[in-house]
CSV table of N, CA and C and ligand atoms in Angstrom, one decimal:
chain,number,residue,atom,x,y,z
A,1,MET,N,58.4,51.5,97.6
A,1,MET,CA,57.4,50.4,97.5
A,1,MET,C,56.1,50.9,98.3
A,2,ASN,N,55.0,50.5,97.8
A,2,ASN,CA,53.7,50.9,98.5
A,2,ASN,C,53.2,49.8,99.4
A,3,GLU,N,53.4,50.0,100.7
A,3,GLU,CA,53.0,48.9,101.6
A,3,GLU,C,51.6,49.2,102.3
A,4,ALA,N,51.0,50.3,102.0
A,4,ALA,CA,49.8,50.7,102.6
A,4,ALA,C,48.7,49.7,102.4
A,5,LYS,N,47.9,49.4,103.4
A,5,LYS,CA,46.8,48.5,103.3
A,5,LYS,C,45.5,49.2,103.4
A,6,LEU,N,44.5,48.7,102.7
A,6,LEU,CA,43.2,49.3,102.8
A,6,LEU,C,42.6,49.2,104.2
A,7,PRO,N,42.0,50.2,104.7
A,7,PRO,CA,41.4,50.1,106.0
A,7,PRO,C,40.1,49.2,105.9
A,8,GLU,N,39.7,48.6,107.0
A,8,GLU,CA,38.5,47.7,107.0
A,8,GLU,C,37.3,48.4,106.4
A,9,ALA,N,37.2,49.7,106.7
A,9,ALA,CA,36.0,50.5,106.4
A,9,ALA,C,36.0,51.0,104.9
A,10,TRP,N,36.9,50.4,104.1
A,10,TRP,CA,37.1,51.0,102.7
A,10,TRP,C,35.8,51.1,101.9
A,11,GLU,N,35.0,50.1,102.1
A,11,GLU,CA,33.7,50.1,101.2
A,11,GLU,C,32.8,51.2,101.7
A,12,THR,N,32.7,51.4,103.0
A,12,THR,CA,31.9,52.5,103.5
A,12,THR,C,32.4,53.8,103.0
A,13,LEU,N,33.7,54.0,103.0
A,13,LEU,CA,34.3,55.2,102.6
A,13,LEU,C,34.0,55.5,101.1
A,14,GLN,N,34.2,54.4,100.3
A,14,GLN,CA,33.9,54.5,98.9
A,14,GLN,C,32.5,54.9,98.6
A,15,ARG,N,31.6,54.3,99.3
A,15,ARG,CA,30.1,54.6,99.2
A,15,ARG,C,29.9,56.0,99.5
A,16,ALA,N,30.4,56.5,100.6
A,16,ALA,CA,30.2,57.9,101.1
A,16,ALA,C,30.8,58.9,100.1
A,17,ALA,N,32.0,58.6,99.6
A,17,ALA,CA,32.6,59.5,98.7
A,17,ALA,C,31.9,59.6,97.4
A,18,ARG,N,31.3,58.5,96.9
A,18,ARG,CA,30.6,58.5,95.7
A,18,ARG,C,29.2,59.2,95.9
A,19,GLU,N,28.7,59.0,97.1
A,19,GLU,CA,27.4,59.7,97.4
A,19,GLU,C,27.5,61.2,97.4
A,20,VAL,N,28.5,61.7,98.2
A,20,VAL,CA,28.6,63.1,98.3
A,20,VAL,C,29.1,63.8,97.0
A,21,ARG,N,29.7,63.0,96.2
A,21,ARG,CA,30.2,63.5,94.9
A,21,ARG,C,29.0,64.0,94.1
A,22,ARG,N,27.8,63.4,94.3
A,22,ARG,CA,26.6,63.8,93.6
A,22,ARG,C,26.1,65.2,94.0
A,23,ARG,N,26.6,65.7,95.1
A,23,ARG,CA,26.2,67.0,95.6
A,23,ARG,C,27.3,68.1,95.3
A,24,ALA,N,28.3,67.7,94.5
A,24,ALA,CA,29.3,68.7,94.2
A,24,ALA,C,28.7,70.0,93.5
A,25,TRP,N,29.3,71.1,93.8
A,25,TRP,CA,28.9,72.4,93.2
A,25,TRP,C,30.0,72.6,92.2
A,26,ALA,N,29.8,72.2,90.9
A,26,ALA,CA,30.9,72.3,89.9
A,26,ALA,C,30.3,72.8,88.6
A,27,PRO,N,29.6,73.9,88.6
A,27,PRO,CA,29.0,74.4,87.3
A,27,PRO,C,30.0,74.9,86.3
A,28,TYR,N,31.3,75.1,86.7
A,28,TYR,CA,32.3,75.7,85.8
A,28,TYR,C,33.1,74.5,85.1
A,29,SER,N,33.6,73.6,85.9
A,29,SER,CA,34.4,72.6,85.3
A,29,SER,C,33.5,71.4,85.0
A,30,ARG,N,32.3,71.2,85.6
A,30,ARG,CA,31.5,70.0,85.4
A,30,ARG,C,32.3,68.8,85.9
A,31,PHE,N,33.2,69.0,86.8
A,31,PHE,CA,34.0,67.8,87.2
A,31,PHE,C,33.7,67.7,88.7
A,32,SER,N,32.9,66.6,89.0
A,32,SER,CA,32.5,66.4,90.4
A,32,SER,C,33.4,65.5,91.2
A,33,VAL,N,33.7,65.9,92.4
A,33,VAL,CA,34.6,65.2,93.3
A,33,VAL,C,33.9,65.0,94.6
A,34,GLY,N,34.1,63.8,95.2
A,34,GLY,CA,33.6,63.5,96.5
A,34,GLY,C,34.7,63.0,97.4
A,35,ALA,N,34.7,63.3,98.7
A,35,ALA,CA,35.7,62.8,99.6
A,35,ALA,C,35.0,62.3,100.9
A,36,ALA,N,35.5,61.3,101.4
A,36,ALA,CA,35.0,60.8,102.7
A,36,ALA,C,36.2,60.5,103.7
A,37,LEU,N,36.2,61.1,104.8
A,37,LEU,CA,37.2,61.0,105.8
A,37,LEU,C,36.8,60.0,106.9
A,38,LEU,N,37.7,59.1,107.3
A,38,LEU,CA,37.5,58.2,108.4
A,38,LEU,C,38.2,58.8,109.6
A,39,THR,N,37.4,59.1,110.6
A,39,THR,CA,38.0,59.7,111.8
A,39,THR,C,38.6,58.6,112.7
A,40,ALA,N,39.4,59.0,113.7
A,40,ALA,CA,40.0,58.1,114.7
A,40,ALA,C,38.9,57.4,115.4
A,41,SER,N,37.7,58.0,115.6
A,41,SER,CA,36.6,57.4,116.4
A,41,SER,C,35.7,56.6,115.5
A,42,GLY,N,36.1,56.4,114.2
A,42,GLY,CA,35.4,55.5,113.3
A,42,GLY,C,34.2,56.2,112.6
A,43,GLU,N,34.1,57.5,112.7
A,43,GLU,CA,33.0,58.2,111.9
A,43,GLU,C,33.5,58.5,110.5
A,44,VAL,N,32.5,58.7,109.7
A,44,VAL,CA,32.8,59.0,108.3
A,44,VAL,C,32.2,60.4,108.0
A,45,ILE,N,33.1,61.3,107.6
A,45,ILE,CA,32.7,62.7,107.3
A,45,ILE,C,32.9,63.0,105.8
A,46,MET,N,31.9,63.6,105.2
A,46,MET,CA,32.1,63.8,103.7
A,46,MET,C,32.3,65.2,103.3
A,47,GLY,N,32.7,65.4,102.1
A,47,GLY,CA,32.9,66.8,101.6
A,47,GLY,C,32.9,66.6,100.0
A,48,CYS,N,32.4,67.7,99.4
A,48,CYS,CA,32.5,67.7,97.9
A,48,CYS,C,33.1,69.0,97.5
A,49,ASN,N,33.5,69.1,96.2
A,49,ASN,CA,34.1,70.3,95.7
A,49,ASN,C,33.0,71.4,95.6
A,50,VAL,N,33.5,72.6,95.9
A,50,VAL,CA,32.6,73.8,95.8
A,50,VAL,C,33.3,74.8,95.0
A,51,GLU,N,32.8,75.0,93.7
A,51,GLU,CA,33.4,75.9,92.8
A,51,GLU,C,32.9,77.3,93.0
A,52,ASN,N,33.6,78.3,92.4
A,52,ASN,CA,33.2,79.7,92.6
A,52,ASN,C,33.4,80.4,91.3
A,53,ALA,N,32.5,81.4,91.0
A,53,ALA,CA,32.7,82.2,89.8
A,53,ALA,C,34.0,82.8,89.6
A,54,SER,N,34.7,83.0,90.7
A,54,SER,CA,36.1,83.6,90.6
A,54,SER,C,37.1,82.5,90.4
A,55,TRP,N,36.7,81.3,90.2
A,55,TRP,CA,37.6,80.1,90.0
A,55,TRP,C,38.6,79.8,91.1
A,56,GLY,N,39.4,80.8,91.4
A,56,GLY,CA,40.5,80.6,92.3
A,56,GLY,C,40.0,80.3,93.7
A,57,LEU,N,38.8,80.7,94.0
A,57,LEU,CA,38.3,80.4,95.4
A,57,LEU,C,37.7,79.0,95.5
A,58,THR,N,37.8,78.3,94.5
A,58,THR,CA,37.2,76.9,94.5
A,58,THR,C,37.9,76.1,95.6
A,59,ILE,N,37.0,75.3,96.3
A,59,ILE,CA,37.5,74.4,97.3
A,59,ILE,C,37.3,73.0,96.9
A,60,CYS,N,38.4,72.2,97.0
A,60,CYS,CA,38.4,70.8,96.6
A,60,CYS,C,37.6,70.0,97.6
A,61,ALA,N,37.1,68.8,97.1
A,61,ALA,CA,36.4,67.9,98.0
A,61,ALA,C,37.2,67.5,99.3
A,62,GLU,N,38.4,67.3,99.1
A,62,GLU,CA,39.3,66.8,100.2
A,62,GLU,C,39.3,67.9,101.3
A,63,ARG,N,39.5,69.1,100.9
A,63,ARG,CA,39.6,70.2,101.9
A,63,ARG,C,38.2,70.5,102.5
A,64,SER,N,37.2,70.3,101.7
A,64,SER,CA,35.8,70.5,102.1
A,64,SER,C,35.5,69.5,103.2
A,65,ALA,N,36.0,68.2,103.0
A,65,ALA,CA,35.7,67.2,104.0
A,65,ALA,C,36.5,67.5,105.3
A,66,VAL,N,37.7,68.0,105.2
A,66,VAL,CA,38.5,68.3,106.4
A,66,VAL,C,37.8,69.4,107.2
A,67,CYS,N,37.4,70.5,106.5
A,67,CYS,CA,36.7,71.6,107.2
A,67,CYS,C,35.4,71.1,107.9
A,68,HIS,N,34.7,70.3,107.2
A,68,HIS,CA,33.5,69.7,107.7
A,68,HIS,C,33.8,69.0,109.0
A,69,ALA,N,34.8,68.1,109.0
A,69,ALA,CA,35.1,67.3,110.1
A,69,ALA,C,35.6,68.1,111.3
A,70,ILE,N,36.5,69.1,111.0
A,70,ILE,CA,37.0,69.9,112.1
A,70,ILE,C,35.9,70.7,112.7
A,71,SER,N,35.0,71.2,111.9
A,71,SER,CA,33.8,71.9,112.5
A,71,SER,C,33.0,71.1,113.4
A,72,LEU,N,33.0,69.8,113.1
A,72,LEU,CA,32.2,68.9,114.0
A,72,LEU,C,32.9,68.4,115.2
A,73,GLY,N,34.2,68.8,115.3
A,73,GLY,CA,35.0,68.5,116.5
A,73,GLY,C,36.0,67.4,116.4
A,74,HIS,N,36.1,66.9,115.2
A,74,HIS,CA,37.1,65.8,114.9
A,74,HIS,C,38.5,66.4,114.6
A,75,GLY,N,39.5,65.7,115.1
A,75,GLY,CA,40.8,66.3,114.8
A,75,GLY,C,41.9,65.2,114.5
A,76,GLU,N,41.4,63.9,114.5
A,76,GLU,CA,42.3,62.8,114.2
A,76,GLU,C,41.7,62.0,113.1
A,77,PHE,N,42.5,61.7,112.1
A,77,PHE,CA,42.0,61.0,110.9
A,77,PHE,C,42.8,59.8,110.5
A,78,ARG,N,42.1,58.8,110.1
A,78,ARG,CA,42.8,57.5,109.7
A,78,ARG,C,43.0,57.4,108.2
A,79,ALA,N,41.9,57.8,107.5
A,79,ALA,CA,41.9,57.6,106.0
A,79,ALA,C,41.0,58.6,105.3
A,80,ILE,N,41.3,58.8,104.1
A,80,ILE,CA,40.4,59.7,103.2
A,80,ILE,C,40.2,59.0,101.9
A,81,CYS,N,39.0,58.9,101.4
A,81,CYS,CA,38.8,58.4,100.1
A,81,CYS,C,38.3,59.5,99.2
A,82,GLY,N,39.0,59.7,98.1
A,82,GLY,CA,38.5,60.7,97.1
A,82,GLY,C,37.9,59.9,95.9
A,83,SER,N,36.8,60.4,95.4
A,83,SER,CA,36.2,59.7,94.3
A,83,SER,C,35.9,60.7,93.1
A,84,LEU,N,36.4,60.3,92.0
A,84,LEU,CA,36.2,61.2,90.7
A,84,LEU,C,36.4,60.3,89.5
A,85,THR,N,36.2,60.8,88.4
A,85,THR,CA,36.4,60.1,87.1
A,85,THR,C,37.9,60.2,86.8
A,86,GLY,N,38.6,59.1,87.0
A,86,GLY,CA,40.0,59.0,86.8
A,86,GLY,C,40.7,58.5,88.0
A,87,VAL,N,42.0,58.9,88.2
A,87,VAL,CA,42.7,58.5,89.4
A,87,VAL,C,42.7,59.6,90.4
A,88,ALA,N,42.1,59.3,91.5
A,88,ALA,CA,41.7,60.4,92.5
A,88,ALA,C,42.9,60.8,93.4
A,89,VAL,N,44.0,61.1,92.8
A,89,VAL,CA,45.1,61.6,93.7
A,89,VAL,C,44.8,63.1,94.0
A,90,PRO,N,44.9,63.4,95.3
A,90,PRO,CA,44.6,64.8,95.7
A,90,PRO,C,45.6,65.8,95.1
A,91,CYS,N,45.1,67.0,94.9
A,91,CYS,CA,46.0,68.0,94.3
A,91,CYS,C,47.0,68.4,95.4
A,92,GLY,N,48.0,69.2,94.9
A,92,GLY,CA,49.1,69.6,95.8
A,92,GLY,C,48.6,70.4,97.0
A,93,ALA,N,47.7,71.3,96.8
A,93,ALA,CA,47.2,72.1,97.9
A,93,ALA,C,46.5,71.2,99.0
A,94,CYS,N,45.7,70.2,98.5
A,94,CYS,CA,45.0,69.3,99.4
A,94,CYS,C,46.0,68.4,100.1
A,95,ARG,N,47.1,68.0,99.5
A,95,ARG,CA,48.1,67.2,100.2
A,95,ARG,C,48.7,68.0,101.4
A,96,GLN,N,49.0,69.2,101.2
A,96,GLN,CA,49.5,70.1,102.2
A,96,GLN,C,48.5,70.2,103.3
A,97,PHE,N,47.3,70.5,102.9
A,97,PHE,CA,46.2,70.7,103.9
A,97,PHE,C,45.9,69.5,104.7
A,98,LEU,N,46.0,68.3,104.1
A,98,LEU,CA,45.8,67.0,104.8
A,98,LEU,C,47.0,66.8,105.8
A,99,MET,N,48.2,67.1,105.3
A,99,MET,CA,49.4,66.9,106.1
A,99,MET,C,49.4,67.5,107.4
A,100,GLU,N,48.6,68.5,107.6
A,100,GLU,CA,48.4,69.2,108.9
A,100,GLU,C,48.1,68.2,110.0
A,101,PHE,N,47.4,67.1,109.6
A,101,PHE,CA,46.9,66.2,110.6
A,101,PHE,C,47.7,64.9,110.6
A,102,GLY,N,48.8,64.8,109.8
A,102,GLY,CA,49.7,63.7,109.9
A,102,GLY,C,49.9,62.9,108.6
A,103,GLY,N,51.1,62.5,108.4
A,103,GLY,CA,51.5,61.9,107.1
A,103,GLY,C,51.1,60.4,107.1
A,104,ASP,N,50.6,59.9,108.2
A,104,ASP,CA,50.2,58.4,108.2
A,104,ASP,C,48.8,58.2,107.6
A,105,LEU,N,48.2,59.3,107.3
A,105,LEU,CA,46.8,59.2,106.7
A,105,LEU,C,46.8,58.3,105.4
A,106,LEU,N,45.9,57.4,105.4
A,106,LEU,CA,45.8,56.5,104.2
A,106,LEU,C,44.9,57.2,103.2
A,107,VAL,N,45.4,57.3,102.0
A,107,VAL,CA,44.7,58.0,100.9
A,107,VAL,C,44.2,57.0,99.9
A,108,LEU,N,42.8,56.9,99.8
A,108,LEU,CA,42.2,55.9,98.9
A,108,LEU,C,41.8,56.6,97.6
A,109,LEU,N,42.3,56.0,96.5
A,109,LEU,CA,42.1,56.7,95.2
A,109,LEU,C,41.0,56.0,94.4
A,110,ASP,N,39.8,56.5,94.6
A,110,ASP,CA,38.7,55.8,94.0
A,110,ASP,C,38.3,56.3,92.6
A,111,ASN,N,38.3,55.5,91.6
A,111,ASN,CA,37.8,55.8,90.3
A,111,ASN,C,36.3,55.6,90.3
A,112,ALA,N,35.5,56.7,90.3
A,112,ALA,CA,34.1,56.7,90.5
A,112,ALA,C,33.4,55.9,89.4
A,113,ASP,N,34.1,55.7,88.3
A,113,ASP,CA,33.5,54.9,87.1
A,113,ASP,C,33.7,53.4,87.2
A,114,SER,N,34.5,53.0,88.2
A,114,SER,CA,34.6,51.6,88.4
A,114,SER,C,33.4,51.0,89.2
A,115,PRO,N,33.1,49.8,89.1
A,115,PRO,CA,31.9,49.3,89.8
A,115,PRO,C,32.1,49.4,91.3
A,116,ALA,N,31.0,49.7,92.0
A,116,ALA,CA,31.0,49.8,93.4
A,116,ALA,C,31.6,48.5,94.0
A,117,GLY,N,32.5,48.6,95.0
A,117,GLY,CA,33.0,47.4,95.5
A,117,GLY,C,34.4,47.0,94.9
A,118,THR,N,34.8,47.8,93.9
A,118,THR,CA,36.2,47.7,93.4
A,118,THR,C,37.1,48.3,94.3
A,119,PRO,N,38.1,47.5,94.9
A,119,PRO,CA,39.0,48.1,95.9
A,119,PRO,C,39.9,49.2,95.2
A,120,PRO,N,39.9,50.4,95.9
A,120,PRO,CA,40.7,51.5,95.3
A,120,PRO,C,42.2,51.3,95.7
A,121,GLU,N,43.0,51.9,94.9
A,121,GLU,CA,44.4,51.9,95.3
A,121,GLU,C,44.6,52.7,96.6
A,122,VAL,N,45.6,52.4,97.4
A,122,VAL,CA,45.8,53.1,98.7
A,122,VAL,C,47.2,53.5,98.8
A,123,VAL,N,47.5,54.7,99.2
A,123,VAL,CA,48.9,55.2,99.5
A,123,VAL,C,48.9,56.0,100.8
A,124,ARG,N,50.0,56.0,101.5
A,124,ARG,CA,50.1,56.9,102.6
A,124,ARG,C,50.4,58.3,102.2
A,125,LEU,N,49.8,59.3,102.9
A,125,LEU,CA,49.9,60.7,102.5
A,125,LEU,C,51.4,61.1,102.4
A,126,GLU,N,52.2,60.6,103.3
A,126,GLU,CA,53.7,60.9,103.4
A,126,GLU,C,54.3,60.6,102.0
A,127,GLU,N,53.8,59.5,101.3
A,127,GLU,CA,54.4,59.2,100.0
A,127,GLU,C,54.0,60.2,99.0
A,128,LEU,N,52.8,60.8,99.1
A,128,LEU,CA,52.3,61.7,98.1
A,128,LEU,C,53.0,63.1,98.3
A,129,LEU,N,53.4,63.3,99.6
A,129,LEU,CA,54.0,64.7,99.9
A,129,LEU,C,55.2,64.5,100.8
A,130,PRO,N,56.3,64.0,100.2
A,130,PRO,CA,57.5,63.8,101.0
A,130,PRO,C,58.1,65.2,101.4
A,131,ARG,N,58.7,65.2,102.6
A,131,ARG,CA,59.4,66.4,103.1
A,131,ARG,C,58.4,67.6,103.1
A,132,ALA,N,57.2,67.4,103.6
A,132,ALA,CA,56.2,68.5,103.7
A,132,ALA,C,56.7,69.6,104.6
A,133,PHE,N,56.2,70.8,104.3
A,133,PHE,CA,56.4,71.9,105.2
A,133,PHE,C,55.6,71.7,106.5
A,134,ARG,N,56.2,71.9,107.6
A,134,ARG,CA,55.5,71.8,108.9
A,134,ARG,C,56.0,72.9,109.8
A,135,MET,N,55.1,73.2,110.8
A,135,MET,CA,55.6,74.2,111.8
A,135,MET,C,55.5,73.5,113.2
A,136,LEU,N,54.7,72.4,113.3
A,136,LEU,CA,54.6,71.7,114.6
A,136,LEU,C,55.4,70.4,114.6
B,201,THU,N1,39.2,68.9,92.6
B,201,THU,C1,39.0,68.3,93.8
B,201,THU,O1,37.9,68.5,94.4
B,201,THU,N2,40.0,67.5,94.3
B,201,THU,C2,41.2,67.3,93.7
B,201,THU,O2,42.0,66.7,94.3
B,201,THU,C3,41.4,67.8,92.4
B,201,THU,C4,40.4,68.8,91.8
B,201,THU,C5,38.1,69.8,92.0
B,201,THU,C6,38.4,71.2,92.0
B,201,THU,C7,37.6,71.7,90.8
B,201,THU,O3,36.3,72.0,91.3
B,201,THU,C8,37.5,70.5,89.9
B,201,THU,O4,37.9,69.4,90.7
B,201,THU,C9,38.3,70.6,88.7
B,201,THU,O5,39.7,70.9,89.0
């Protein structure tokens, strides 16, 4: 059963994810994705997907947001909102990447084509990646 509740800042996260999505570098797939992370200190850090001619080097929006946040000195996260056309469940690689910072993370699945202010579905990362590989 899904008991996760939307964080208070969900509309801010949705707005940020949709905004950064417009800056996606996606000339190959033409599929733009935005992500907005809510840090423990209440800041919102954004990331978009960055594709590459070699395809395999492409970085998803979720990982891009985490790298951006870590580079700014943040290391504790409460929620992430992904925004794309469809259901914004993060890919398997991003689930593992996010899990590094804890399975309690709330994952907001924003369909960018829904009107702004439409509450996204929310799930805990642990639900998306049960029995994750960990070293710590
Ligand atoms: N993509 C993301 O940014 N996040 C996901 O969770 C799934 C996929 C990107 C990668 C690629 O640039 C494009 O979407 C199509 O797969």
